[in-house]
Amino acid sequence: MRAELRLRAAPFGAWVRLGDDTLVAVDRDRARRLGLDDAGAWRDDPPPPEAPLEAHIAVTSRCPAACTGCYQSASPEGRHVDREALEATLRGLRDTGVFTVAFGGGEPMLRDDLGSLATLARALGMTPVVTTSGLGLTPRRAAALRDFAQVNVSHDGSPADYLAVRGFEGARQADEAIAMLVSAGITVGVNMVLTRQNVASVAPFSHRLADLGVRELQLLRYKPAGRAASPEYLARRLTPSQAEALGAALKPLAAALEGRLSLRIDCALVPLVAGALGSAAGLERFGVFGCEAGRYLAAVDREGALKGCSFVTESDSRMSIDAFRAFADAPPEPCAGCEFQRVCRGGCKVVATHLRGAMGPDPECPRVMAWERRA
Amino acid sequence: MSDGILRIRRGPGANCSSIGSAVEMLFLSATAGAALLVALNAALDEAAPSPDAPLPEPDPAESDSETPSPGADDAG
């Protein structure tokens, strides 16, 4: 069966979504051969800002887990976003050309209509995905999630690691959720938040996940937002030596897992591990995205407000979409002179704003730290 | 890269908070990378619409949302 193709014009040519699994940037000649002709985005000078490729949508602020580091400060008292508002959001995102919508919360599984939200996203031509802790999942509910291209379970390792990262005993439920989803024939991924306490277990945990039938492990940097924006952040974040070791471990780990489990890194990890992954040109060619807030990434919070990323949890003019774009257009040193800037785009502004009080180069980037030592 | 292909990103990812990127392709050998491109080119050609089957337009009835455009002015 041939993959479904979606085209979206871009100043360089077009973005092409091929099925759920592949996104390709092509030049104008190839875009024409794919059926796009004389797109408006090719005529405007300067071109308008590109619309997001991916949008994250908070569908609830309710969650019984109340993890100590929850970036959304979700709680059992939280509320679900109205269905009508979510439908309007989905249609608005479709109209702007978004390819992928990722539902989050709070705990999305607490919504009875989660499966039908995925069905609606599909009907609108977008690829729906969702993240869950697994709380509230049953085999019957798992079967209702088949319109999702992938369901990711938040899981941080052994029961002790999970507890250390989240302050909540959820490893068993996460294991059970994985088993239910795999049994239902759903593609399952795992999101693992890396902290000082669990980063050493990435390799053994990834092999265990592969044995459970998980197809992908996404490694996430711990970020100081929501309840994680506390003094504890400094004791939880990766040390520089841990970040360096993580980068060096990715290639052999990917080789060891080949064909069993795919590895992903989140945008905020890019500055920490880029030096171990190859050239900036290589990272760009194979679609590695750093801070895409204000460009290819958008987030819709539980109030329906549009933001650069999900970690901008309060109305904060320091991290407005315009501020993200202004930084990317004219980054300060040392980012301006860094070969990785075009990929990493200055690293995580949530970290920078938390630690320095203003948007700036990521203070935990090894190149930024070296530059500051020299200065 | 090859035949008009500028970038490749794999997987939908399923994280609701930060955008992720697959790393395996970064470590491909030259041979494996070339094979990937050949396969991708073929998949693009196969998926391309024929001249008499234009891409469908969005349903105007569903385009009346008041949700702000992420490409428009900052709403956050």
CSV table of C-alpha atoms in Angstrom, one decimal:
chain,number,residue,atom,x,y,z
A,1,MET,CA,0.0,0.0,0.0
A,2,ARG,CA,1.4,3.4,-0.9
A,3,ALA,CA,2.0,5.9,1.8
A,4,GLU,CA,-0.3,8.9,2.0
A,5,LEU,CA,1.4,12.1,0.9
A,6,ARG,CA,0.8,15.6,2.2
A,7,LEU,CA,2.6,18.7,0.9
A,8,ARG,CA,3.1,22.1,2.4
A,9,ALA,CA,4.8,24.9,0.7
A,10,ALA,CA,7.9,26.4,2.3
A,11,PRO,CA,10.3,29.1,1.2
A,12,PHE,CA,12.9,26.5,0.2
A,13,GLY,CA,10.3,24.3,-1.6
A,14,ALA,CA,8.0,22.1,0.5
A,15,TRP,CA,7.7,19.9,3.5
A,16,VAL,CA,6.3,16.5,2.5
A,17,ARG,CA,4.7,14.2,5.0
A,18,LEU,CA,4.9,10.6,3.8
A,19,GLY,CA,2.6,8.4,5.9
A,20,ASP,CA,3.0,8.9,9.6
A,21,ASP,CA,6.7,8.1,9.8
A,22,THR,CA,8.6,10.3,7.4
A,23,LEU,CA,8.9,14.0,6.9
A,24,VAL,CA,11.0,15.3,4.1
A,25,ALA,CA,12.1,18.7,3.0
A,26,VAL,CA,12.4,19.0,-0.7
A,27,ASP,CA,13.5,21.8,-3.0
A,28,ARG,CA,11.2,23.7,-5.4
A,29,ASP,CA,11.9,21.5,-8.4
A,30,ARG,CA,11.1,18.3,-6.5
A,31,ALA,CA,8.0,20.0,-5.0
A,32,ARG,CA,6.7,20.8,-8.5
A,33,ARG,CA,7.2,17.2,-9.5
A,34,LEU,CA,5.1,16.2,-6.4
A,35,GLY,CA,2.3,18.4,-7.6
A,36,LEU,CA,3.0,21.8,-5.9
A,37,ASP,CA,3.2,24.7,-8.3
A,38,ASP,CA,4.0,28.3,-7.9
A,39,ALA,CA,3.3,28.4,-4.2
A,40,GLY,CA,2.7,31.7,-2.5
A,41,ALA,CA,5.5,30.9,0.0
A,42,TRP,CA,7.9,31.1,-3.0
A,43,ARG,CA,6.9,34.6,-4.0
A,44,ASP,CA,6.9,36.5,-0.8
A,45,ASP,CA,10.1,38.4,-0.1
A,46,PRO,CA,10.9,38.2,2.7
A,47,PRO,CA,8.9,35.0,3.3
A,48,PRO,CA,6.5,34.9,6.2
A,49,PRO,CA,7.4,32.8,9.3
A,50,GLU,CA,6.9,29.2,8.6
A,51,ALA,CA,4.0,27.5,10.4
A,52,PRO,CA,4.6,24.7,12.9
A,53,LEU,CA,5.0,21.2,11.7
A,54,GLU,CA,4.1,19.8,15.1
A,55,ALA,CA,1.8,21.1,17.8
A,56,HIS,CA,1.4,20.0,21.4
A,57,ILE,CA,-2.0,20.2,22.9
A,58,ALA,CA,-2.8,20.1,26.6
A,59,VAL,CA,-6.2,18.3,26.8
A,60,THR,CA,-6.5,18.4,30.6
A,61,SER,CA,-4.7,19.7,33.7
A,62,ARG,CA,-6.0,16.8,35.8
A,63,CYS,CA,-3.6,14.1,36.9
A,64,PRO,CA,-3.7,11.9,40.0
A,65,ALA,CA,0.0,11.4,40.0
A,66,ALA,CA,1.1,14.9,41.0
A,67,CYS,CA,4.7,14.3,40.1
A,68,THR,CA,7.2,16.5,41.9
A,69,GLY,CA,8.7,17.7,38.6
A,70,CYS,CA,5.5,18.1,36.5
A,71,TYR,CA,6.2,20.9,34.1
A,72,GLN,CA,2.4,21.6,33.9
A,73,SER,CA,1.8,21.5,37.6
A,74,ALA,CA,-1.0,19.1,37.0
A,75,SER,CA,-3.1,17.9,39.9
A,76,PRO,CA,-6.1,15.7,40.8
A,77,GLU,CA,-8.1,18.9,41.0
A,78,GLY,CA,-7.3,19.9,37.4
A,79,ARG,CA,-10.0,20.1,34.7
A,80,HIS,CA,-10.4,18.8,31.2
A,81,VAL,CA,-10.3,21.2,28.3
A,82,ASP,CA,-13.8,21.5,26.7
A,83,ARG,CA,-14.2,19.3,23.7
A,84,GLU,CA,-15.6,22.1,21.6
A,85,ALA,CA,-12.4,24.2,22.3
A,86,LEU,CA,-10.2,21.2,21.3
A,87,GLU,CA,-12.1,20.7,18.1
A,88,ALA,CA,-11.6,24.3,17.2
A,89,THR,CA,-7.9,24.1,18.0
A,90,LEU,CA,-7.5,21.0,15.9
A,91,ARG,CA,-9.2,22.7,12.9
A,92,GLY,CA,-7.2,25.8,13.4
A,93,LEU,CA,-3.9,23.8,13.4
A,94,ARG,CA,-5.0,21.9,10.4
A,95,ASP,CA,-5.7,25.2,8.5
A,96,THR,CA,-2.1,26.4,9.3
A,97,GLY,CA,-0.6,23.2,7.8
A,98,VAL,CA,0.4,21.4,11.0
A,99,PHE,CA,1.2,17.7,10.3
A,100,THR,CA,1.4,16.2,13.8
A,101,VAL,CA,-0.6,16.9,16.9
A,102,ALA,CA,0.6,15.5,20.2
A,103,PHE,CA,-1.9,15.3,23.0
A,104,GLY,CA,-0.7,15.7,26.6
A,105,GLY,CA,-1.8,17.0,29.9
A,106,GLY,CA,-2.2,16.4,32.8
A,107,GLU,CA,-3.1,12.8,32.1
A,108,PRO,CA,-4.9,12.5,28.8
A,109,MET,CA,-6.1,9.0,29.5
A,110,LEU,CA,-8.6,10.4,32.1
A,111,ARG,CA,-10.6,11.8,29.1
A,112,ASP,CA,-13.3,9.4,27.9
A,113,ASP,CA,-13.1,10.9,24.4
A,114,LEU,CA,-9.4,10.6,23.9
A,115,GLY,CA,-9.7,8.0,21.1
A,116,SER,CA,-12.3,10.1,19.3
A,117,LEU,CA,-10.0,13.1,19.4
A,118,ALA,CA,-7.4,11.0,17.5
A,119,THR,CA,-10.1,10.0,15.1
A,120,LEU,CA,-11.0,13.7,14.5
A,121,ALA,CA,-7.3,14.6,14.0
A,122,ARG,CA,-7.0,11.8,11.4
A,123,ALA,CA,-10.1,13.0,9.6
A,124,LEU,CA,-8.5,16.5,9.4
A,125,GLY,CA,-5.4,14.9,7.8
A,126,MET,CA,-3.1,15.2,10.8
A,127,THR,CA,-1.1,12.5,12.6
A,128,PRO,CA,-2.2,12.2,16.2
A,129,VAL,CA,0.1,10.9,19.0
A,130,VAL,CA,-0.3,11.0,22.7
A,131,THR,CA,1.7,10.8,25.9
A,132,THR,CA,0.4,9.0,29.0
A,133,SER,CA,1.6,7.8,32.4
A,134,GLY,CA,-0.7,4.8,31.8
A,135,LEU,CA,-2.9,5.6,34.8
A,136,GLY,CA,-6.5,4.7,34.0
A,137,LEU,CA,-5.6,2.6,31.0
A,138,THR,CA,-7.5,-0.7,30.6
A,139,PRO,CA,-7.3,-3.2,27.7
A,140,ARG,CA,-10.6,-1.9,26.4
A,141,ARG,CA,-9.4,1.7,26.5
A,142,ALA,CA,-6.1,0.7,24.9
A,143,ALA,CA,-8.1,-0.8,22.0
A,144,ALA,CA,-9.9,2.5,21.5
A,145,LEU,CA,-6.5,4.3,20.8
A,146,ARG,CA,-5.9,2.7,17.5
A,147,ASP,CA,-6.2,5.9,15.6
A,148,PHE,CA,-3.0,7.2,17.3
A,149,ALA,CA,0.1,6.7,15.2
A,150,GLN,CA,2.0,6.1,18.4
A,151,VAL,CA,1.3,6.2,22.2
A,152,ASN,CA,4.2,7.1,24.4
A,153,VAL,CA,4.3,6.0,28.0
A,154,SER,CA,6.2,8.1,30.5
A,155,HIS,CA,8.6,5.8,32.2
A,156,ASP,CA,11.9,6.6,33.9
A,157,GLY,CA,13.4,3.2,34.5
A,158,SER,CA,13.4,0.9,37.5
A,159,PRO,CA,10.9,1.5,40.3
A,160,ALA,CA,13.6,3.2,42.3
A,161,ASP,CA,14.6,5.4,39.3
A,162,TYR,CA,11.0,6.2,38.6
A,163,LEU,CA,10.3,7.2,42.1
A,164,ALA,CA,13.5,9.3,42.3
A,165,VAL,CA,12.5,11.3,39.1
A,166,ARG,CA,8.8,11.7,39.7
A,167,GLY,CA,8.3,11.4,43.5
A,168,PHE,CA,5.6,8.9,42.7
A,169,GLU,CA,5.5,5.1,42.4
A,170,GLY,CA,4.3,4.6,38.9
A,171,ALA,CA,6.8,2.1,37.3
A,172,ARG,CA,4.4,-0.9,37.6
A,173,GLN,CA,1.5,1.0,36.1
A,174,ALA,CA,3.8,2.1,33.2
A,175,ASP,CA,4.9,-1.5,32.6
A,176,GLU,CA,1.3,-2.6,32.6
A,177,ALA,CA,0.3,0.1,30.2
A,178,ILE,CA,3.0,-0.9,27.8
A,179,ALA,CA,1.8,-4.5,27.9
A,180,MET,CA,-1.8,-3.5,27.2
A,181,LEU,CA,-0.9,-1.2,24.4
A,182,VAL,CA,1.4,-3.7,22.7
A,183,SER,CA,-1.3,-6.4,23.1
A,184,ALA,CA,-3.7,-4.0,21.4
A,185,GLY,CA,-1.4,-3.7,18.4
A,186,ILE,CA,-0.5,-0.1,19.0
A,187,THR,CA,2.9,1.3,18.3
A,188,VAL,CA,4.4,2.1,21.7
A,189,GLY,CA,7.2,4.5,22.7
A,190,VAL,CA,8.5,5.5,26.0
A,191,ASN,CA,9.5,9.0,27.2
A,192,MET,CA,12.3,8.9,29.7
A,193,VAL,CA,13.1,12.1,31.6
A,194,LEU,CA,16.8,12.1,32.3
A,195,THR,CA,18.1,13.3,35.7
A,196,ARG,CA,21.3,12.9,37.6
A,197,GLN,CA,19.6,9.9,39.4
A,198,ASN,CA,18.6,7.8,36.4
A,199,VAL,CA,20.8,8.7,33.4
A,200,ALA,CA,23.2,5.8,34.1
A,201,SER,CA,20.4,3.3,33.5
A,202,VAL,CA,19.5,4.4,29.9
A,203,ALA,CA,21.3,1.4,28.3
A,204,PRO,CA,19.9,-1.4,30.4
A,205,PHE,CA,16.5,0.2,30.4
A,206,SER,CA,16.4,0.6,26.6
A,207,HIS,CA,17.1,-3.1,26.2
A,208,ARG,CA,14.4,-4.0,28.6
A,209,LEU,CA,11.9,-1.8,26.7
A,210,ALA,CA,12.9,-3.5,23.5
A,211,ASP,CA,12.1,-6.9,25.1
A,212,LEU,CA,8.7,-5.5,26.1
A,213,GLY,CA,7.8,-4.6,22.5
A,214,VAL,CA,8.4,-0.9,22.8
A,215,ARG,CA,9.5,0.6,19.4
A,216,GLU,CA,11.0,3.9,20.4
A,217,LEU,CA,12.7,5.5,23.4
A,218,GLN,CA,12.7,9.2,23.6
A,219,LEU,CA,15.2,10.7,25.9
A,220,LEU,CA,14.2,14.0,27.5
A,221,ARG,CA,16.2,16.6,29.3
A,222,TYR,CA,14.8,17.6,32.7
A,223,LYS,CA,13.6,21.2,32.4
A,224,PRO,CA,12.8,23.8,35.1
A,225,ALA,CA,9.1,24.5,34.4
A,226,GLY,CA,6.0,24.1,36.5
A,227,ARG,CA,6.8,22.3,39.7
A,228,ALA,CA,10.3,21.5,38.4
A,229,ALA,CA,11.2,25.2,38.5
A,230,SER,CA,12.5,25.0,42.0
A,231,PRO,CA,15.9,25.0,43.7
A,232,GLU,CA,15.8,21.2,43.4
A,233,TYR,CA,16.4,21.6,39.7
A,234,LEU,CA,20.1,22.2,40.3
A,235,ALA,CA,20.4,18.8,42.1
A,236,ARG,CA,18.4,17.0,39.4
A,237,ARG,CA,19.8,18.2,36.2
A,238,LEU,CA,22.5,16.3,34.4
A,239,THR,CA,26.0,17.1,35.4
A,240,PRO,CA,28.3,18.2,32.5
A,241,SER,CA,30.2,14.9,32.6
A,242,GLN,CA,26.9,12.9,32.5
A,243,ALA,CA,25.8,14.9,29.5
A,244,GLU,CA,29.1,14.2,27.8
A,245,ALA,CA,28.9,10.5,28.6
A,246,LEU,CA,25.3,10.4,27.3
A,247,GLY,CA,26.4,11.8,23.9
A,248,ALA,CA,29.2,9.3,23.6
A,249,ALA,CA,26.9,6.4,24.5
A,250,LEU,CA,24.3,7.1,21.8
A,251,LYS,CA,26.1,5.7,18.8
A,252,PRO,CA,27.0,2.3,20.4
A,253,LEU,CA,23.6,2.1,22.0
A,254,ALA,CA,21.8,2.8,18.7
A,255,ALA,CA,24.0,0.0,17.1
A,256,ALA,CA,23.2,-2.4,19.8
A,257,LEU,CA,19.4,-1.7,19.5
A,258,GLU,CA,19.3,-1.6,15.7
A,259,GLY,CA,16.0,-3.1,14.4
A,260,ARG,CA,14.6,-3.4,17.9
A,261,LEU,CA,14.3,0.0,19.4
A,262,SER,CA,14.7,3.5,17.9
A,263,LEU,CA,16.3,6.2,19.9
A,264,ARG,CA,15.2,9.9,19.9
A,265,ILE,CA,16.5,12.9,21.7
A,266,ASP,CA,14.4,15.9,22.6
A,267,CYS,CA,15.1,19.4,21.4
A,268,ALA,CA,16.7,20.4,24.7
A,269,LEU,CA,19.2,17.6,24.6
A,270,VAL,CA,20.6,18.7,21.3
A,271,PRO,CA,23.1,21.3,22.6
A,272,LEU,CA,24.3,18.8,25.2
A,273,VAL,CA,25.0,15.9,22.8
A,274,ALA,CA,25.4,17.5,19.4
A,275,GLY,CA,29.2,17.4,19.5
A,276,ALA,CA,29.1,13.6,19.8
A,277,LEU,CA,26.6,13.2,16.9
A,278,GLY,CA,28.5,14.5,14.0
A,279,SER,CA,28.7,17.6,11.9
A,280,ALA,CA,26.0,20.3,12.0
A,281,ALA,CA,25.4,19.6,8.4
A,282,GLY,CA,24.8,16.0,9.1
A,283,LEU,CA,22.4,16.8,12.0
A,284,GLU,CA,20.5,19.2,9.8
A,285,ARG,CA,20.3,16.7,6.8
A,286,PHE,CA,18.8,14.1,9.0
A,287,GLY,CA,16.2,16.3,10.5
A,288,VAL,CA,17.5,16.9,14.0
A,289,PHE,CA,15.6,19.8,15.6
A,290,GLY,CA,16.8,21.9,18.5
A,291,CYS,CA,14.7,24.7,19.9
A,292,GLU,CA,12.0,25.0,17.3
A,293,ALA,CA,9.7,27.2,19.5
A,294,GLY,CA,8.3,29.9,17.3
A,295,ARG,CA,9.1,28.0,14.1
A,296,TYR,CA,8.3,24.3,13.6
A,297,LEU,CA,6.9,23.7,17.1
A,298,ALA,CA,3.9,25.2,18.8
A,299,ALA,CA,2.0,24.4,21.9
A,300,VAL,CA,-1.6,25.1,22.9
A,301,ASP,CA,-2.1,25.3,26.6
A,302,ARG,CA,-5.1,24.3,28.7
A,303,GLU,CA,-6.5,27.8,28.3
A,304,GLY,CA,-6.2,27.6,24.5
A,305,ALA,CA,-3.3,30.0,24.3
A,306,LEU,CA,-0.7,29.5,21.7
A,307,LYS,CA,2.9,29.3,22.9
A,308,GLY,CA,6.3,28.5,21.6
A,309,CYS,CA,6.6,25.3,23.5
A,310,SER,CA,4.8,23.4,26.3
A,311,PHE,CA,7.3,24.5,28.9
A,312,VAL,CA,6.2,28.1,28.7
A,313,THR,CA,3.5,27.5,31.3
A,314,GLU,CA,2.7,31.0,32.3
A,315,SER,CA,2.1,34.2,30.4
A,316,ASP,CA,5.7,35.3,30.2
A,317,SER,CA,6.7,38.0,27.8
A,318,ARG,CA,10.3,36.8,28.2
A,319,MET,CA,9.4,33.6,26.3
A,320,SER,CA,6.8,34.9,23.8
A,321,ILE,CA,6.8,33.5,20.3
A,322,ASP,CA,8.2,36.8,19.0
A,323,ALA,CA,11.1,36.5,21.5
A,324,PHE,CA,11.9,32.9,20.4
A,325,ARG,CA,11.9,34.2,16.8
A,326,ALA,CA,14.0,37.2,17.6
A,327,PHE,CA,16.6,35.0,19.3
A,328,ALA,CA,16.8,32.6,16.3
A,329,ASP,CA,17.1,35.5,13.8
A,330,ALA,CA,19.9,37.2,15.7
A,331,PRO,CA,21.5,34.9,18.3
A,332,PRO,CA,24.1,36.4,20.6
A,333,GLU,CA,27.5,35.0,21.1
A,334,PRO,CA,28.7,32.3,21.5
A,335,CYS,CA,25.7,30.9,19.6
A,336,ALA,CA,26.2,33.3,16.7
A,337,GLY,CA,29.5,31.9,15.9
A,338,CYS,CA,28.7,28.3,16.7
A,339,GLU,CA,28.4,25.8,13.8
A,340,PHE,CA,25.5,24.0,15.6
A,341,GLN,CA,23.4,27.1,15.9
A,342,ARG,CA,21.5,26.4,12.8
A,343,VAL,CA,20.4,23.1,14.3
A,344,CYS,CA,20.2,23.7,18.0
A,345,ARG,CA,19.0,27.3,17.7
A,346,GLY,CA,20.5,28.4,21.0
A,347,GLY,CA,19.4,25.4,23.2
A,348,CYS,CA,16.7,25.4,25.8
A,349,LYS,CA,15.3,28.9,26.5
A,350,VAL,CA,13.3,27.5,29.4
A,351,VAL,CA,16.6,26.5,31.1
A,352,ALA,CA,18.2,29.8,30.2
A,353,THR,CA,15.3,31.9,31.5
A,354,HIS,CA,15.1,29.9,34.7
A,355,LEU,CA,18.8,30.1,35.5
A,356,ARG,CA,19.6,33.6,34.1
A,357,GLY,CA,16.3,35.4,34.3
A,358,ALA,CA,16.2,36.1,30.6
A,359,MET,CA,16.2,34.3,27.2
A,360,GLY,CA,19.8,33.6,26.2
A,361,PRO,CA,22.2,30.9,25.2
A,362,ASP,CA,21.7,27.7,27.0
A,363,PRO,CA,23.9,27.9,30.1
A,364,GLU,CA,24.3,24.2,30.3
A,365,CYS,CA,25.6,23.8,26.7
A,366,PRO,CA,29.2,22.7,26.8
A,367,ARG,CA,30.2,25.2,24.1
A,368,VAL,CA,28.5,28.0,26.0
A,369,MET,CA,30.2,27.0,29.3
A,370,ALA,CA,33.6,26.8,27.6
A,371,TRP,CA,33.1,30.3,26.0
A,372,GLU,CA,32.0,31.7,29.4
A,373,ARG,CA,35.1,30.3,31.1
A,374,ARG,CA,37.3,31.9,28.5
A,375,ALA,CA,35.5,35.2,28.8
B,1,MET,CA,21.4,15.6,-0.6
B,2,SER,CA,19.8,13.7,-3.5
B,3,ASP,CA,17.3,14.6,-6.2
B,4,GLY,CA,15.9,17.6,-4.5
B,5,ILE,CA,15.7,16.1,-1.0
B,6,LEU,CA,17.0,18.5,1.6
B,7,ARG,CA,16.2,16.9,4.9
B,8,ILE,CA,14.7,13.8,6.3
B,9,ARG,CA,13.0,13.3,9.6
B,10,ARG,CA,11.8,9.9,10.8
B,11,GLY,CA,8.9,9.0,13.0
B,12,PRO,CA,6.0,11.0,14.3
B,13,GLY,CA,7.4,11.0,17.8
B,14,ALA,CA,4.9,11.0,20.5
B,15,ASN,CA,6.1,13.4,23.1
B,16,CYS,CA,3.7,16.0,24.2
B,17,SER,CA,6.2,18.5,25.6
B,18,SER,CA,9.3,18.8,23.5
B,19,ILE,CA,10.0,18.0,19.9
B,20,GLY,CA,12.2,15.0,19.3
B,21,SER,CA,14.6,13.7,16.7
B,22,ALA,CA,15.6,10.2,15.7
B,23,VAL,CA,19.3,9.7,16.0
B,24,GLU,CA,20.0,6.3,14.1
B,25,MET,CA,20.3,7.9,10.7
B,26,LEU,CA,23.1,10.1,12.0
B,27,PHE,CA,25.2,6.9,12.3
B,28,LEU,CA,24.4,5.3,9.0
B,29,SER,CA,27.3,4.2,6.8
B,30,ALA,CA,27.5,5.8,3.4
B,31,THR,CA,26.1,2.6,1.8
B,32,ALA,CA,23.2,2.5,4.1
B,33,GLY,CA,22.5,6.2,3.7
B,34,ALA,CA,22.5,5.9,0.0
B,35,ALA,CA,20.1,3.0,0.2
B,36,LEU,CA,17.8,5.0,2.4
B,37,LEU,CA,17.7,7.8,-0.1
B,38,VAL,CA,16.9,5.4,-3.0
B,39,ALA,CA,14.1,4.0,-1.0
B,40,LEU,CA,12.8,7.4,0.0
B,41,ASN,CA,12.9,8.7,-3.6
B,42,ALA,CA,11.0,5.7,-4.7
B,43,ALA,CA,8.4,6.2,-2.0
B,44,LEU,CA,8.0,9.8,-2.9
B,45,ASP,CA,7.5,9.0,-6.6
B,46,GLU,CA,5.0,6.3,-5.7
B,47,ALA,CA,3.0,8.6,-3.4
B,48,ALA,CA,3.0,11.5,-5.7
B,49,PRO,CA,-0.4,12.3,-7.2
B,50,SER,CA,-1.0,11.7,-10.8
B,51,PRO,CA,-1.8,14.9,-12.9
B,52,ASP,CA,-5.5,14.0,-13.0
B,53,ALA,CA,-5.7,13.5,-9.3
B,54,PRO,CA,-5.0,16.9,-7.6
B,55,LEU,CA,-4.4,17.2,-3.9
B,56,PRO,CA,-7.7,17.7,-2.0
B,57,GLU,CA,-8.5,21.1,-0.7
B,58,PRO,CA,-9.5,21.6,3.0
B,59,ASP,CA,-13.3,21.5,3.5
B,60,PRO,CA,-14.4,25.1,3.7
B,61,ALA,CA,-17.1,24.1,6.1
B,62,GLU,CA,-14.4,23.2,8.6
B,63,SER,CA,-12.3,26.3,8.2
B,64,ASP,CA,-14.3,28.7,10.4
B,65,SER,CA,-12.1,28.2,13.5
B,66,GLU,CA,-11.2,31.2,15.6
B,67,THR,CA,-8.1,29.5,16.8
B,68,PRO,CA,-5.1,31.8,16.2
B,69,SER,CA,-2.7,30.9,13.6
B,70,PRO,CA,0.7,29.8,14.9
B,71,GLY,CA,2.2,31.7,12.0
B,72,ALA,CA,0.4,34.9,13.0
B,73,ASP,CA,1.2,37.2,15.8
B,74,ASP,CA,2.2,35.8,19.2
B,75,ALA,CA,-0.8,34.9,21.3
B,76,GLY,CA,1.1,33.7,24.2
